[in-house]
Amino acid sequence: MPTTTASSTATTSRTGGVGEMLRDWREDRRRSQLDLALEVGVSTRHLSFVETGKSKPSPELVLAIAERLAVPLRERNSMLLAAGYAPRYQHTPLDGEALASVRGALDQLIQAHDPFPAVVVDRHWNMVMANPGALALTAGVAPDLAEPPVNVYRMTLHPDGMAPMIENLDEWAHHLLSTLDRQVAATRDPELRDLLDEVSSYPNIAHIDRAWRTRSSVPTVVVPLRLRAPDGKGGTVVQSWFSTNTSIGTPADITLDELHIELFHPADAATAAMVRG
């Protein structure tokens, strides 16, 4: 049985001392030293000394700064290690006994959503759980894209994946790429950056207007996924979906911090009736 261990994964931030790491995250979040120091409750001078390596921060200060900068738990452990302290956050395997109750709750949630699609994904958008409705959506994709770990972005946007079935591919891809670009900025995860570079260069996607890199909001109420599906009579019909993405509240474990649940809902009555029927 897998055991719960403290994470010692190498940081995905730029390498360097804890002061440099804290400064990099602060600048990424576009926070001034004065603003952050007031919020944390230290002097600007002390924060400056921490960032330049002249002062060693306590573990409590490292975590307080990380909390206010919304640094992922994985990176907080890296900061603590860089400062000479032990990691504080566990990294428990999802299939481990310690997370059995959480795993059961997630399974109950996505199965209750059936026949509408629902998936649980990890930080790199690899599918870790899915209900029958989600598996039905992915029917017809190339076998290699359906082999574990199934990556939602590759399966959706690859020319041999769901892309040929998506009626509004340009609009949906713009939405997905913009979402992933914002996540890269928020987490500074190099694997997510590589994934973004890969999927945005697919031949059926590369032509799309790169305005998604501006990270501006889409001026619509909701972006639908309009998906062509068999009608059972030899033809096709268009299903329309919108999705909601949620995470586990107040996680204290890296695995739980990085999980997201995506639920797809019918965007019109015809789709709801079609799927229920």
JSON list of C-alpha atoms in Angstrom, two decimals, residues 72-190:
[
{"chain": "A", "resi": 72, "resn": "PRO", "atom": "CA", "xyz": [0.81, 26.20, -4.89]},
{"chain": "A", "resi": 73, "resn": "LEU", "atom": "CA", "xyz": [1.49, 23.83, -2.00]},
{"chain": "A", "resi": 74, "resn": "ARG", "atom": "CA", "xyz": [4.11, 21.96, -4.02]},
{"chain": "A", "resi": 75, "resn": "GLU", "atom": "CA", "xyz": [6.10, 25.18, -4.39]},
{"chain": "A", "resi": 76, "resn": "ARG", "atom": "CA", "xyz": [5.69, 26.07, -0.73]},
{"chain": "A", "resi": 77, "resn": "ASN", "atom": "CA", "xyz": [7.52, 22.87, 0.18]},
{"chain": "A", "resi": 78, "resn": "SER", "atom": "CA", "xyz": [10.29, 23.87, -2.22]},
{"chain": "A", "resi": 79, "resn": "MET", "atom": "CA", "xyz": [10.54, 27.28, -0.56]},
{"chain": "A", "resi": 80, "resn": "LEU", "atom": "CA", "xyz": [10.81, 25.69, 2.88]},
{"chain": "A", "resi": 81, "resn": "LEU", "atom": "CA", "xyz": [13.54, 23.34, 1.65]},
{"chain": "A", "resi": 82, "resn": "ALA", "atom": "CA", "xyz": [15.43, 26.26, 0.11]},
{"chain": "A", "resi": 83, "resn": "ALA", "atom": "CA", "xyz": [15.24, 28.06, 3.46]},
{"chain": "A", "resi": 84, "resn": "GLY", "atom": "CA", "xyz": [16.61, 25.01, 5.28]},
{"chain": "A", "resi": 85, "resn": "TYR", "atom": "CA", "xyz": [13.34, 23.74, 6.77]},
{"chain": "A", "resi": 86, "resn": "ALA", "atom": "CA", "xyz": [11.42, 20.50, 6.42]},
{"chain": "A", "resi": 87, "resn": "PRO", "atom": "CA", "xyz": [8.46, 20.37, 4.02]},
{"chain": "A", "resi": 88, "resn": "ARG", "atom": "CA", "xyz": [5.07, 20.95, 5.65]},
{"chain": "A", "resi": 89, "resn": "TYR", "atom": "CA", "xyz": [2.71, 19.52, 3.05]},
{"chain": "A", "resi": 90, "resn": "GLN", "atom": "CA", "xyz": [2.20, 15.83, 2.40]},
{"chain": "A", "resi": 91, "resn": "HIS", "atom": "CA", "xyz": [1.92, 14.34, -1.09]},
{"chain": "A", "resi": 92, "resn": "THR", "atom": "CA", "xyz": [-0.40, 11.36, -0.74]},
{"chain": "A", "resi": 93, "resn": "PRO", "atom": "CA", "xyz": [-1.11, 9.00, -3.67]},
{"chain": "A", "resi": 94, "resn": "LEU", "atom": "CA", "xyz": [-4.73, 9.30, -4.72]},
{"chain": "A", "resi": 95, "resn": "ASP", "atom": "CA", "xyz": [-5.06, 5.51, -4.68]},
{"chain": "A", "resi": 96, "resn": "GLY", "atom": "CA", "xyz": [-3.64, 5.32, -1.16]},
{"chain": "A", "resi": 97, "resn": "GLU", "atom": "CA", "xyz": [-5.66, 4.28, 1.89]},
{"chain": "A", "resi": 98, "resn": "ALA", "atom": "CA", "xyz": [-5.34, 7.74, 3.44]},
{"chain": "A", "resi": 99, "resn": "LEU", "atom": "CA", "xyz": [-7.40, 9.29, 0.64]},
{"chain": "A", "resi": 100, "resn": "ALA", "atom": "CA", "xyz": [-9.99, 6.50, 0.39]},
{"chain": "A", "resi": 101, "resn": "SER", "atom": "CA", "xyz": [-12.79, 8.71, 1.73]},
{"chain": "A", "resi": 102, "resn": "VAL", "atom": "CA", "xyz": [-11.90, 11.56, -0.64]},
{"chain": "A", "resi": 103, "resn": "ARG", "atom": "CA", "xyz": [-11.66, 9.15, -3.57]},
{"chain": "A", "resi": 104, "resn": "GLY", "atom": "CA", "xyz": [-15.04, 7.71, -2.67]},
{"chain": "A", "resi": 105, "resn": "ALA", "atom": "CA", "xyz": [-16.60, 11.17, -2.45]},
{"chain": "A", "resi": 106, "resn": "LEU", "atom": "CA", "xyz": [-15.19, 12.17, -5.84]},
{"chain": "A", "resi": 107, "resn": "ASP", "atom": "CA", "xyz": [-16.45, 8.97, -7.42]},
{"chain": "A", "resi": 108, "resn": "GLN", "atom": "CA", "xyz": [-19.89, 9.50, -5.92]},
{"chain": "A", "resi": 109, "resn": "LEU", "atom": "CA", "xyz": [-19.95, 13.06, -7.25]},
{"chain": "A", "resi": 110, "resn": "ILE", "atom": "CA", "xyz": [-19.08, 12.23, -10.84]},
{"chain": "A", "resi": 111, "resn": "GLN", "atom": "CA", "xyz": [-21.28, 9.10, -10.94]},
{"chain": "A", "resi": 112, "resn": "ALA", "atom": "CA", "xyz": [-24.25, 11.10, -9.65]},
{"chain": "A", "resi": 113, "resn": "HIS", "atom": "CA", "xyz": [-23.68, 13.51, -12.55]},
{"chain": "A", "resi": 114, "resn": "ASP", "atom": "CA", "xyz": [-24.10, 10.70, -15.10]},
{"chain": "A", "resi": 115, "resn": "PRO", "atom": "CA", "xyz": [-25.41, 10.54, -17.84]},
{"chain": "A", "resi": 116, "resn": "PHE", "atom": "CA", "xyz": [-23.80, 13.95, -18.19]},
{"chain": "A", "resi": 117, "resn": "PRO", "atom": "CA", "xyz": [-19.99, 13.87, -18.51]},
{"chain": "A", "resi": 118, "resn": "ALA", "atom": "CA", "xyz": [-17.76, 14.41, -15.49]},
{"chain": "A", "resi": 119, "resn": "VAL", "atom": "CA", "xyz": [-14.01, 13.96, -14.98]},
{"chain": "A", "resi": 120, "resn": "VAL", "atom": "CA", "xyz": [-11.40, 14.45, -12.28]},
{"chain": "A", "resi": 121, "resn": "VAL", "atom": "CA", "xyz": [-8.04, 15.68, -13.55]},
{"chain": "A", "resi": 122, "resn": "ASP", "atom": "CA", "xyz": [-4.64, 16.27, -11.98]},
{"chain": "A", "resi": 123, "resn": "ARG", "atom": "CA", "xyz": [-2.46, 19.36, -12.29]},
{"chain": "A", "resi": 124, "resn": "HIS", "atom": "CA", "xyz": [-1.33, 18.43, -15.81]},
{"chain": "A", "resi": 125, "resn": "TRP", "atom": "CA", "xyz": [-4.89, 17.74, -17.00]},
{"chain": "A", "resi": 126, "resn": "ASN", "atom": "CA", "xyz": [-4.40, 13.98, -16.92]},
{"chain": "A", "resi": 127, "resn": "MET", "atom": "CA", "xyz": [-7.70, 12.21, -16.32]},
{"chain": "A", "resi": 128, "resn": "VAL", "atom": "CA", "xyz": [-7.67, 10.28, -13.04]},
{"chain": "A", "resi": 129, "resn": "MET", "atom": "CA", "xyz": [-11.40, 9.54, -12.80]},
{"chain": "A", "resi": 130, "resn": "ALA", "atom": "CA", "xyz": [-14.27, 9.65, -15.30]},
{"chain": "A", "resi": 131, "resn": "ASN", "atom": "CA", "xyz": [-17.93, 8.64, -15.41]},
{"chain": "A", "resi": 132, "resn": "PRO", "atom": "CA", "xyz": [-19.61, 6.74, -18.30]},
{"chain": "A", "resi": 133, "resn": "GLY", "atom": "CA", "xyz": [-20.94, 9.98, -19.77]},
{"chain": "A", "resi": 134, "resn": "ALA", "atom": "CA", "xyz": [-17.40, 11.33, -20.16]},
{"chain": "A", "resi": 135, "resn": "LEU", "atom": "CA", "xyz": [-16.18, 8.10, -21.74]},
{"chain": "A", "resi": 136, "resn": "ALA", "atom": "CA", "xyz": [-19.05, 8.29, -24.24]},
{"chain": "A", "resi": 137, "resn": "LEU", "atom": "CA", "xyz": [-17.88, 11.76, -25.31]},
{"chain": "A", "resi": 138, "resn": "THR", "atom": "CA", "xyz": [-14.42, 10.45, -26.15]},
{"chain": "A", "resi": 139, "resn": "ALA", "atom": "CA", "xyz": [-15.58, 7.48, -28.22]},
{"chain": "A", "resi": 140, "resn": "GLY", "atom": "CA", "xyz": [-13.87, 7.41, -31.61]},
{"chain": "A", "resi": 141, "resn": "VAL", "atom": "CA", "xyz": [-10.56, 9.05, -30.66]},
{"chain": "A", "resi": 142, "resn": "ALA", "atom": "CA", "xyz": [-7.29, 7.42, -31.74]},
{"chain": "A", "resi": 143, "resn": "PRO", "atom": "CA", "xyz": [-6.34, 4.50, -29.44]},
{"chain": "A", "resi": 144, "resn": "ASP", "atom": "CA", "xyz": [-2.99, 6.05, -28.46]},
{"chain": "A", "resi": 145, "resn": "LEU", "atom": "CA", "xyz": [-4.76, 9.15, -27.16]},
{"chain": "A", "resi": 146, "resn": "ALA", "atom": "CA", "xyz": [-7.04, 6.96, -25.03]},
{"chain": "A", "resi": 147, "resn": "GLU", "atom": "CA", "xyz": [-4.18, 5.11, -23.33]},
{"chain": "A", "resi": 148, "resn": "PRO", "atom": "CA", "xyz": [-3.51, 6.08, -19.69]},
{"chain": "A", "resi": 149, "resn": "PRO", "atom": "CA", "xyz": [-2.62, 8.62, -18.63]},
{"chain": "A", "resi": 150, "resn": "VAL", "atom": "CA", "xyz": [-5.28, 10.26, -20.80]},
{"chain": "A", "resi": 151, "resn": "ASN", "atom": "CA", "xyz": [-4.53, 13.96, -21.17]},
{"chain": "A", "resi": 152, "resn": "VAL", "atom": "CA", "xyz": [-7.70, 16.01, -21.60]},
{"chain": "A", "resi": 153, "resn": "TYR", "atom": "CA", "xyz": [-6.02, 18.69, -23.71]},
{"chain": "A", "resi": 154, "resn": "ARG", "atom": "CA", "xyz": [-4.36, 16.26, -26.11]},
{"chain": "A", "resi": 155, "resn": "MET", "atom": "CA", "xyz": [-7.52, 14.17, -26.45]},
{"chain": "A", "resi": 156, "resn": "THR", "atom": "CA", "xyz": [-9.65, 17.25, -27.12]},
{"chain": "A", "resi": 157, "resn": "LEU", "atom": "CA", "xyz": [-7.44, 19.25, -29.51]},
{"chain": "A", "resi": 158, "resn": "HIS", "atom": "CA", "xyz": [-5.36, 16.63, -31.35]},
{"chain": "A", "resi": 159, "resn": "PRO", "atom": "CA", "xyz": [-6.40, 16.07, -35.01]},
{"chain": "A", "resi": 160, "resn": "ASP", "atom": "CA", "xyz": [-6.90, 12.37, -34.17]},
{"chain": "A", "resi": 161, "resn": "GLY", "atom": "CA", "xyz": [-8.83, 13.16, -31.01]},
{"chain": "A", "resi": 162, "resn": "MET", "atom": "CA", "xyz": [-12.16, 14.88, -30.45]},
{"chain": "A", "resi": 163, "resn": "ALA", "atom": "CA", "xyz": [-11.26, 17.92, -32.58]},
{"chain": "A", "resi": 164, "resn": "PRO", "atom": "CA", "xyz": [-12.90, 16.68, -35.83]},
{"chain": "A", "resi": 165, "resn": "MET", "atom": "CA", "xyz": [-16.17, 16.22, -33.92]},
{"chain": "A", "resi": 166, "resn": "ILE", "atom": "CA", "xyz": [-16.17, 19.74, -32.43]},
{"chain": "A", "resi": 167, "resn": "GLU", "atom": "CA", "xyz": [-18.33, 22.02, -34.55]},
{"chain": "A", "resi": 168, "resn": "ASN", "atom": "CA", "xyz": [-16.98, 25.25, -33.00]},
{"chain": "A", "resi": 169, "resn": "LEU", "atom": "CA", "xyz": [-13.36, 24.08, -32.72]},
{"chain": "A", "resi": 170, "resn": "ASP", "atom": "CA", "xyz": [-11.78, 27.53, -33.07]},
{"chain": "A", "resi": 171, "resn": "GLU", "atom": "CA", "xyz": [-13.96, 29.02, -30.33]},
{"chain": "A", "resi": 172, "resn": "TRP", "atom": "CA", "xyz": [-13.54, 26.05, -27.97]},
{"chain": "A", "resi": 173, "resn": "ALA", "atom": "CA", "xyz": [-9.79, 25.83, -28.57]},
{"chain": "A", "resi": 174, "resn": "HIS", "atom": "CA", "xyz": [-9.44, 29.56, -27.89]},
{"chain": "A", "resi": 175, "resn": "HIS", "atom": "CA", "xyz": [-11.22, 29.02, -24.57]},
{"chain": "A", "resi": 176, "resn": "LEU", "atom": "CA", "xyz": [-9.05, 26.01, -23.63]},
{"chain": "A", "resi": 177, "resn": "LEU", "atom": "CA", "xyz": [-5.76, 27.65, -24.61]},
{"chain": "A", "resi": 178, "resn": "SER", "atom": "CA", "xyz": [-6.62, 30.81, -22.70]},
{"chain": "A", "resi": 179, "resn": "THR", "atom": "CA", "xyz": [-7.45, 28.73, -19.62]},
{"chain": "A", "resi": 180, "resn": "LEU", "atom": "CA", "xyz": [-4.21, 26.77, -19.86]},
{"chain": "A", "resi": 181, "resn": "ASP", "atom": "CA", "xyz": [-2.18, 29.94, -20.44]},
{"chain": "A", "resi": 182, "resn": "ARG", "atom": "CA", "xyz": [-3.59, 31.47, -17.25]},
{"chain": "A", "resi": 183, "resn": "GLN", "atom": "CA", "xyz": [-2.78, 28.27, -15.36]},
{"chain": "A", "resi": 184, "resn": "VAL", "atom": "CA", "xyz": [0.82, 28.37, -16.62]},
{"chain": "A", "resi": 185, "resn": "ALA", "atom": "CA", "xyz": [1.10, 31.94, -15.35]},
{"chain": "A", "resi": 186, "resn": "ALA", "atom": "CA", "xyz": [-0.41, 31.03, -11.98]},
{"chain": "A", "resi": 187, "resn": "THR", "atom": "CA", "xyz": [1.67, 27.89, -11.34]},
{"chain": "A", "resi": 188, "resn": "ARG", "atom": "CA", "xyz": [4.83, 28.48, -13.42]},
{"chain": "A", "resi": 189, "resn": "ASP", "atom": "CA", "xyz": [4.80, 24.73, -14.08]},
{"chain": "A", "resi": 190, "resn": "PRO", "atom": "CA", "xyz": [7.19, 23.82, -16.95]}
]
